[in-house]
Short mmCIF file of C-alpha atoms in Angstrom, two decimals:
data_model
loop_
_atom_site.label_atom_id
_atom_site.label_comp_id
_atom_site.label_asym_id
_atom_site.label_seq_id
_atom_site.Cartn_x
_atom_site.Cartn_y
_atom_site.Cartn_z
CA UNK A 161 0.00 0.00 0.00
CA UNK A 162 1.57 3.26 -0.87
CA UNK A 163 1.86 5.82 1.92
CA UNK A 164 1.78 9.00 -0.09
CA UNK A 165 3.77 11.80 -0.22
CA UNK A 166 2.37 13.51 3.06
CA UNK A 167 3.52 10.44 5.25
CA UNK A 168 7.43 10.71 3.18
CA UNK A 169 7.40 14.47 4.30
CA UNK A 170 6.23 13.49 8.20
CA UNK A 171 8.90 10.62 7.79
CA UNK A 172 11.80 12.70 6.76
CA UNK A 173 10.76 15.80 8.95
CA UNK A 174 10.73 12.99 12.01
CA UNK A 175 13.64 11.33 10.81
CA UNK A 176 15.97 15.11 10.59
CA UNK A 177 14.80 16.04 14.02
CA UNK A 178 15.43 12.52 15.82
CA UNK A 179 19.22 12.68 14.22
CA UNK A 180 19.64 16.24 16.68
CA UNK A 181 18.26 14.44 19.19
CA UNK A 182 20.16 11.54 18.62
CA UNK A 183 23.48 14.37 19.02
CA UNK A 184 22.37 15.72 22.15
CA UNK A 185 21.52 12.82 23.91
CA UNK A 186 25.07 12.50 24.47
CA UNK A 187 25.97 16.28 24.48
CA UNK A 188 23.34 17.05 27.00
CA UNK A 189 24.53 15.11 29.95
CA UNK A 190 28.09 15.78 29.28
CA UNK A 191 27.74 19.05 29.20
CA UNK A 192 26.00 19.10 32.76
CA UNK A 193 28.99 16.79 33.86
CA UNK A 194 31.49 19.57 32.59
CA UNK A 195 29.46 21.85 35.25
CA UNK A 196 29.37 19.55 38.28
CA UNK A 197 30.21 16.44 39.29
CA UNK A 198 27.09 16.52 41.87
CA UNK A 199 24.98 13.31 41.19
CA UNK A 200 21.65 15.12 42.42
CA UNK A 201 22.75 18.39 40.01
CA UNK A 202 23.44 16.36 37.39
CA UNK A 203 20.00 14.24 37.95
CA UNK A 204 18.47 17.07 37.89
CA UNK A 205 18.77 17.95 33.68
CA UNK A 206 16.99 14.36 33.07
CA UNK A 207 14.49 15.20 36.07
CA UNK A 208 13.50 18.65 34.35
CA UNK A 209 13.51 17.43 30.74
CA UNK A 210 10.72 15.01 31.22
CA UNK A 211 8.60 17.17 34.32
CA UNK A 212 6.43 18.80 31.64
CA UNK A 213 5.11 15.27 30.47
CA UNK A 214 4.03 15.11 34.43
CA UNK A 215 2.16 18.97 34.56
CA UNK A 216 1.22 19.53 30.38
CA UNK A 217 0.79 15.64 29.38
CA UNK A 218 -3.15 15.75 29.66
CA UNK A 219 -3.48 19.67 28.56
CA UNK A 220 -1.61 18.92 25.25
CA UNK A 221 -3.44 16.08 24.57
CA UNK A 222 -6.81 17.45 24.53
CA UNK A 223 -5.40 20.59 22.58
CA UNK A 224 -3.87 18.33 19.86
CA UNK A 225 -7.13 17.07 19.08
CA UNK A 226 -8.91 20.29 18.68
CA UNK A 227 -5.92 22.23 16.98
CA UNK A 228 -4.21 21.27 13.36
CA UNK A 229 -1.42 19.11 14.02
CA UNK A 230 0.37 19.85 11.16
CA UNK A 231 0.90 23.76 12.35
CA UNK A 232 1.48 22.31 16.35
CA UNK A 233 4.25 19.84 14.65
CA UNK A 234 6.20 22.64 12.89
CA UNK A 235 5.07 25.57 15.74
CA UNK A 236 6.90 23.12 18.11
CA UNK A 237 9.68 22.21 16.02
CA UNK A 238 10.71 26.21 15.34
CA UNK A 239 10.88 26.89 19.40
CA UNK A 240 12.88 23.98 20.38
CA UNK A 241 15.34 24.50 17.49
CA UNK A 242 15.70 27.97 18.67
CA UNK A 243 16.34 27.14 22.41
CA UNK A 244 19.29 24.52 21.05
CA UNK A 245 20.60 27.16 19.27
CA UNK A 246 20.72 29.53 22.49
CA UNK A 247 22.23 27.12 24.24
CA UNK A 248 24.95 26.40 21.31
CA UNK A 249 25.30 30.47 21.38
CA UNK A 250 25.75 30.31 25.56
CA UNK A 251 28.45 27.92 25.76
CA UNK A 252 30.31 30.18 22.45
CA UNK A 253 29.69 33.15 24.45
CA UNK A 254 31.24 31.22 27.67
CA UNK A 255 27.86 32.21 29.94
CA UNK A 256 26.46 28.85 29.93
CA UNK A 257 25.33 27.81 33.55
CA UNK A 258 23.24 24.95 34.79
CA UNK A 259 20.53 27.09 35.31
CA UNK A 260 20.40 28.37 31.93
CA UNK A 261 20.80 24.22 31.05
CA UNK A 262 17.92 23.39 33.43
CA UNK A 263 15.55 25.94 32.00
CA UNK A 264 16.37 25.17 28.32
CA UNK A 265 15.60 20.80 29.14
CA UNK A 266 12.67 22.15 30.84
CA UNK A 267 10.87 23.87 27.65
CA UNK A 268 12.29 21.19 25.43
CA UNK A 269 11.24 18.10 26.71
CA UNK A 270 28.59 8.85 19.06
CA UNK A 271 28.54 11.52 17.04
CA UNK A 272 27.32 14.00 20.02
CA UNK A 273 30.18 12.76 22.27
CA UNK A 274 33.01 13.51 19.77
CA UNK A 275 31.04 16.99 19.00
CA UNK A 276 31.11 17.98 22.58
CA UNK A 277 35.17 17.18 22.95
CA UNK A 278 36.13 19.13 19.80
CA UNK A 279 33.20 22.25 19.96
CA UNK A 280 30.82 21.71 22.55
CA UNK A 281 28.25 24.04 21.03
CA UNK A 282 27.93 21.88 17.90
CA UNK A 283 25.61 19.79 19.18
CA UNK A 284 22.72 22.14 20.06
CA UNK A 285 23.12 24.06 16.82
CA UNK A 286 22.91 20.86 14.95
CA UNK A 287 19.86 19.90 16.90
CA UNK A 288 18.62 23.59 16.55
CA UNK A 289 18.66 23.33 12.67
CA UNK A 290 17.24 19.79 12.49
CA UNK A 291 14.54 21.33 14.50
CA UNK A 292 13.56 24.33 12.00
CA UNK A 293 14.46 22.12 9.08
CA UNK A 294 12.17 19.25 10.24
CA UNK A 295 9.29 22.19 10.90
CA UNK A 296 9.65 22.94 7.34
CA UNK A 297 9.12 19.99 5.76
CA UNK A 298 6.23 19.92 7.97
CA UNK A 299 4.64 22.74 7.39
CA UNK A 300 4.97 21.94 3.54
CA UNK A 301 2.62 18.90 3.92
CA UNK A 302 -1.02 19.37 1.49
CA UNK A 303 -3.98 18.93 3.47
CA UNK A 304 -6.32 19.50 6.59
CA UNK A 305 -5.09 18.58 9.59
CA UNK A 306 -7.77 19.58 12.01
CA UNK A 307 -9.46 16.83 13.56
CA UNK A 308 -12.83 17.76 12.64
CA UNK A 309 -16.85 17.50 14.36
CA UNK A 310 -20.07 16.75 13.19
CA UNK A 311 -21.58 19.96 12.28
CA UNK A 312 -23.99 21.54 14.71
CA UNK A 313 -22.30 19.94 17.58
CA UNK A 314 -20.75 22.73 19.82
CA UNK A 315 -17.14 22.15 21.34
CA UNK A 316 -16.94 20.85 24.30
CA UNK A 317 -15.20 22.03 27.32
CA UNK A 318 -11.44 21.15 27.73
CA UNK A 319 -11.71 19.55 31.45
CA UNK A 320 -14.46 17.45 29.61
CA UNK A 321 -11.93 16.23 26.74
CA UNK A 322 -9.36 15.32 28.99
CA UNK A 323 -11.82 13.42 31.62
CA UNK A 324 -12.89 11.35 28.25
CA UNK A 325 -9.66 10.38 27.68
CA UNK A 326 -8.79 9.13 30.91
CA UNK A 327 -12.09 7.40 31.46
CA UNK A 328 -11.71 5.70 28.30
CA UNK A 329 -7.76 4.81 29.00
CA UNK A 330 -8.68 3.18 32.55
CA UNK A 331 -11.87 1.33 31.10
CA UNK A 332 -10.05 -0.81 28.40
CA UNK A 333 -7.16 -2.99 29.64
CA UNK A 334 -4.76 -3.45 29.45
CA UNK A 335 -4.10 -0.24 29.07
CA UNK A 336 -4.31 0.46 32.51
CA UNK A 337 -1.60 -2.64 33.40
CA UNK A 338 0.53 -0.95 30.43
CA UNK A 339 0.62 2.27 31.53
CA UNK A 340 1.41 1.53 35.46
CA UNK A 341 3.99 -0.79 34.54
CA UNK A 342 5.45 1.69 32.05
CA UNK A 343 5.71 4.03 34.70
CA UNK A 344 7.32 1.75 37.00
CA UNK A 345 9.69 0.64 34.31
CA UNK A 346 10.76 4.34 34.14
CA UNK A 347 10.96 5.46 37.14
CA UNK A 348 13.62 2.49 38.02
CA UNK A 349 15.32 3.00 34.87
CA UNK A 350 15.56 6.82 34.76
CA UNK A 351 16.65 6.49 38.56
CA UNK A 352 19.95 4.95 37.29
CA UNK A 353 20.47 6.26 33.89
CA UNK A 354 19.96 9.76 34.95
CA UNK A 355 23.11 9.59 36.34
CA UNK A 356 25.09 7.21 33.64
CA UNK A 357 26.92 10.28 32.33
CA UNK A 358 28.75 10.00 35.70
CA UNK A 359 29.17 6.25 35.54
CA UNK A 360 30.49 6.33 32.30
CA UNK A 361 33.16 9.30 33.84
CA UNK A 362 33.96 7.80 37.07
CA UNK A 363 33.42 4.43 37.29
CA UNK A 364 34.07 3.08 33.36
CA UNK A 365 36.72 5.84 33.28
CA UNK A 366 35.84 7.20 29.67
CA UNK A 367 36.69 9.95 27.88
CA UNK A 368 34.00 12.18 27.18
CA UNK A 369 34.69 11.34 23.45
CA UNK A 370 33.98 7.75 24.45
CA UNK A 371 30.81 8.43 26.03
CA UNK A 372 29.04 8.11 22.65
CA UNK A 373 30.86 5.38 21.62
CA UNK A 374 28.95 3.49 24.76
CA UNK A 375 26.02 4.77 24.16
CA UNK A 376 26.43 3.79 20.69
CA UNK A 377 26.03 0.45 21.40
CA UNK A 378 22.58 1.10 23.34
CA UNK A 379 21.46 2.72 19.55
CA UNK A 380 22.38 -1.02 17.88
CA UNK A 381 20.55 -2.41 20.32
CA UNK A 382 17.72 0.03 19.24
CA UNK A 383 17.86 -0.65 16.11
CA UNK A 384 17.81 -4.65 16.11
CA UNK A 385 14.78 -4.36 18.30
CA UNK A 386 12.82 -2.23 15.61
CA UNK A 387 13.52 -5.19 13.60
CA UNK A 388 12.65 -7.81 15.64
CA UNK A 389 9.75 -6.83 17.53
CA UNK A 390 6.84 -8.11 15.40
CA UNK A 391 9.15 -11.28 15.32
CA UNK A 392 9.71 -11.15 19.13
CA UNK A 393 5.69 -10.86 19.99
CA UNK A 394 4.89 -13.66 17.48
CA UNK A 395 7.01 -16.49 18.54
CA UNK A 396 6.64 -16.11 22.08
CA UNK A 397 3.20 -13.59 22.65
CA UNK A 398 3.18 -10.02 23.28
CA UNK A 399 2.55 -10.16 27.02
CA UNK A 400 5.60 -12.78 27.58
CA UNK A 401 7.63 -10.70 25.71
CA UNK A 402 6.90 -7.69 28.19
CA UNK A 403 7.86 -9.69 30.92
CA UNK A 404 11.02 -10.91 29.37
CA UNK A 405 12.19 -7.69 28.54
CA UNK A 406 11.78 -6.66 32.47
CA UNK A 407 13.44 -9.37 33.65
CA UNK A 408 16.66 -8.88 31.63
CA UNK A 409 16.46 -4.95 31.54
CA UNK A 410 16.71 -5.63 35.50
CA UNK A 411 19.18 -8.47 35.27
CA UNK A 412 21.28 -6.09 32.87
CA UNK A 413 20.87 -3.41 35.46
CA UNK A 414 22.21 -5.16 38.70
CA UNK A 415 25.25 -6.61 35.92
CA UNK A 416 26.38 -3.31 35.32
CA UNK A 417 26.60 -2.37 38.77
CA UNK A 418 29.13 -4.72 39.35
CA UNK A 419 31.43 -3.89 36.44
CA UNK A 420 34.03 -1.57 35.63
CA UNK A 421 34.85 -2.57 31.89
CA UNK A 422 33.17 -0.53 29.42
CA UNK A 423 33.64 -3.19 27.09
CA UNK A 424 31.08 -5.56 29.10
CA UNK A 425 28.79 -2.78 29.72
CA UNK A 426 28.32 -1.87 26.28
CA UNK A 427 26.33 -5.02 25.46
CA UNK A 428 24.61 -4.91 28.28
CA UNK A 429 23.33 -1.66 27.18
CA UNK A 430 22.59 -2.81 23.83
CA UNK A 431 20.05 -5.64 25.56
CA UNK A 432 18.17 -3.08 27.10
CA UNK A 433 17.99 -0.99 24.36
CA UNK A 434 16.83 -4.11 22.24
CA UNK A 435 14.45 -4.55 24.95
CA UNK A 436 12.82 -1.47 24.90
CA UNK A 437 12.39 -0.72 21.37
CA UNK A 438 10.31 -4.32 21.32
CA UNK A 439 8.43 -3.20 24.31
CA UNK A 440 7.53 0.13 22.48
CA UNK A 441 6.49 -1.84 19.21
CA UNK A 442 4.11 -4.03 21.12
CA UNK A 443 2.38 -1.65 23.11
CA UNK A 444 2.47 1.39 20.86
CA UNK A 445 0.59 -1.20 18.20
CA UNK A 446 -1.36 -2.54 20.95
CA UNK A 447 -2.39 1.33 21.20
CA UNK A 448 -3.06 2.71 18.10
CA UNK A 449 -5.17 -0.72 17.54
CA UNK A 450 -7.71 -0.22 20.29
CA UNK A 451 -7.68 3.59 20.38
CA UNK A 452 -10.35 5.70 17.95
CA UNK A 453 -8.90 8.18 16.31
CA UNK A 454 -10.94 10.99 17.37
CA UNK A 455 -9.55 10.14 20.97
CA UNK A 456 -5.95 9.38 20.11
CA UNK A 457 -4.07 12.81 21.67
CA UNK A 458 -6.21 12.27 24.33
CA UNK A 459 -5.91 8.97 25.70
CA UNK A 460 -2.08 8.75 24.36
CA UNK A 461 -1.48 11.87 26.76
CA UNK A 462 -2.92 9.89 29.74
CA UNK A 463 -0.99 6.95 29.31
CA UNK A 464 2.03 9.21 28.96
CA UNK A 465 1.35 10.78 31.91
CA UNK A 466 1.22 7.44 33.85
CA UNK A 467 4.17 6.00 32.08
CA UNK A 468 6.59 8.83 31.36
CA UNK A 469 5.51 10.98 34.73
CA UNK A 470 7.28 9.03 37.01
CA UNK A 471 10.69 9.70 34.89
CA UNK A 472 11.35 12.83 36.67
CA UNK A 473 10.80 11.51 39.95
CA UNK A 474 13.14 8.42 39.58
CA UNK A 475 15.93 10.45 38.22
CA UNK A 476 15.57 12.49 40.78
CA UNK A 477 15.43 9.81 43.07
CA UNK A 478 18.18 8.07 41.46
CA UNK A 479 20.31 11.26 42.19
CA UNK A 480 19.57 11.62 45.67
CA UNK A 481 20.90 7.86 45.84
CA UNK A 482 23.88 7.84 43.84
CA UNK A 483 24.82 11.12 45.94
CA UNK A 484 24.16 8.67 49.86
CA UNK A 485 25.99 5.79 48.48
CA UNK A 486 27.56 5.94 45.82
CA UNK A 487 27.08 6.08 41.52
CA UNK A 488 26.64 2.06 41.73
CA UNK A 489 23.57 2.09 43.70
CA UNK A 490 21.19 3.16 41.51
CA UNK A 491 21.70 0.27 39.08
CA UNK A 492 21.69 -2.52 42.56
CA UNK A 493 18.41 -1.87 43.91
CA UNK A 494 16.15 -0.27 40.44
CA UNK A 495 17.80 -3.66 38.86
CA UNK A 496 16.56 -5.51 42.20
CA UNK A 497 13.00 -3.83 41.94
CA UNK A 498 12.48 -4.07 38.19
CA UNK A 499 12.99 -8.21 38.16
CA UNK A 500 10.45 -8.30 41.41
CA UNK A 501 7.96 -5.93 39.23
CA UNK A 502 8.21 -8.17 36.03
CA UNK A 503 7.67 -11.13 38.13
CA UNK A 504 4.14 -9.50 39.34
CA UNK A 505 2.40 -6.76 38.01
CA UNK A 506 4.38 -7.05 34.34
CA UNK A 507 2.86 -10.43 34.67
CA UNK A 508 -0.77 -9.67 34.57
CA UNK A 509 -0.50 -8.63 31.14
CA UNK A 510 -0.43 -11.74 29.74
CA UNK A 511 -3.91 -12.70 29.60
CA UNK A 512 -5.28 -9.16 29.19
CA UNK A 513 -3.09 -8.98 25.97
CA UNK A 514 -4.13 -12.56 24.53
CA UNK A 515 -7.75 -11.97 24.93
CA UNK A 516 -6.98 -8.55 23.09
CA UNK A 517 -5.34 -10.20 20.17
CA UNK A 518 -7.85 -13.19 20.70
CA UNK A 519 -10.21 -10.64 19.55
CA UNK A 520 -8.74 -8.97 17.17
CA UNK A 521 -8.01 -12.24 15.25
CA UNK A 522 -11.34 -13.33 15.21
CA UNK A 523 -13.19 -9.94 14.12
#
């Protein structure tokens, strides 16, 4: 089935801006670590990047389906690409501060690493331009892109949109079981990778060149689970393969805290990057399979609140720890936690799921 030329313009417009991203997901927390080497400080960057998902989450969602998502894609896409390039021009100018950093992850929510040693700026000016450029391309897309009403009907009130899509989120598992253990999956995670910048530093004894080169590993891990996660859910069932990915993303977890070889860490990294990706496929398709479309900002932005809101906490969280007892102990006990969760509550998605695809096979 061809996709048309709109959906090659979102693709390539998605495609530009993730490749910033991709730069400053390594440029970001080195650049905090080049500020402090405070574990709660440095926390604190992944704690404020993901807080708006926790206040806006349900706000946004009901606006996105009243307001024409092609102008909010490419509205959005100019200010963040404008606030990278700020902070590009602050570290040039030499008044870069974690402050300034703090504000600029708040409003925003290997090739970065290597950026950051030879120019730090680079990175935000590259993700500044992907930014506009991806707007662009947006904005260029033919079409209507309001979500539209049956005429006569009058709009309703925003507190009532967003109590629709929360009613209609809790009322169809397992939704409900997704979301919760989403957000307990992130909170453990982002509780010890809010600090990995640090780890990376201090306890793997990289370069900050090198950093990327770890984290490079996580992104083939990413990208062999975006292969294999229709694969994955087929041979052994969708809510197995949640469970399995908990298990070893805690397992992988508690292993890194006892190492000091980035060479054994890197795969390790690469699982749970494998890992996640498959979990996003499955549930994500899961999703966009049981949700109407009319309802889709809405009841995505509730689940996101439930499963991304915690992130701030646990890095924050994760901080505090690392900072009482040391960088390690983040990874011991959310590694500890996350196998007990997967053995319980990740567990009572198996037979929601199956009847769900039970369904769904038969009509």
């Amino acid at each position: 089935m061809a996709l048309g030329r709109n959906y090659r313009k979102l693709w390539t417009a998605a495609a530009i801006s993730n490749l910033g991203d991709g730069v400053v997901l390594t440029a970001t927390p080195l650049l905090a670590a080049s500020l402090t080497r405070n574990p709660v400080l440095v926390a604190n960057v992944a704690v404020l990047e993901r807080l708006p998902w926790a206040l806006f989450a349900l706000v946004s969602g009901a606006l996105v389906d009243r307001w024409d998502r092609r102008r909010v894609m490419s509205t959005v896409d100019i200010i963040r690409g404008l606030i990278f390039c700020v902070l590009g021009a602050a570290i040039i100018g030499e008044w870069m501060s974690l402050p300034l950093l703090y504000v600029a992850v708040f409003i925003l929510p290997p090739i970065g690493s290597f950026l950051f040693a030879a120019a730090a700026a680079a990175p935000f000016f590259i993700d500044g331009a992907s930014f506009i450029g991806g707007a662009l391309i947006v904005a260029l897309m033919a079409g209507h892109f309001r979500p539209t009403r049956d005429e006569g009907v009058p709009a309703s009130k925003l507190s009532r949109d967003i109590k629709e899509g929360l009613k209609w989120l809790w009322r169809h598992p397992p939704l409900p079981t997704m979301a919760l253990s989403l957000g307990i999956f992130n909170f453990l995670f982002n509780g010890a990778y809010s600090i990995m910048v640090l780890f990376a530093l201090e306890v793997l004894h990289l370069r900050a060149s090198a950093f990327g080169l770890l984290l490079l590993a996580g992104a083939a891990g990413s990208f062999a689970g975006s292969l294999a996660g229709p694969r994955v859910s087929a041979w052994i069932g969708s809510g197995r393969a949640l469970v399995l990915i908990g298990l070893l993303s805690g397992l992988a977890m508690v292993a890194i805290a006892f190492l000091s070889n980035a060479w054994i860490v890197a795969p390790l990294l690469a699982i749970e990057a494998f890992g996640g990706i498959v979990w996003n496929v499955i549930t994500v398709s899961l999703r966009q399979s049981m949700i109407p479309p009319h309802l889709m900002g809405r009841v995505n932005s509730a689940y996101r609140l439930v499963g991304w809101g915690t992130i701030p906490f646990g890095a924050l969280v994760g901080g505090i720890v690392a900072k009482s007892f040391g960088i390690r102990a983040p990874f011991y006990a959310g590694g500890a936690l996350l196998i007990v969760t997967a053995l319980t509550l990740f567990r009572r998605m198996i037979p929601q799921i199956r009847s769900i695809e039970e369904a769904a096979a038969v009509g």
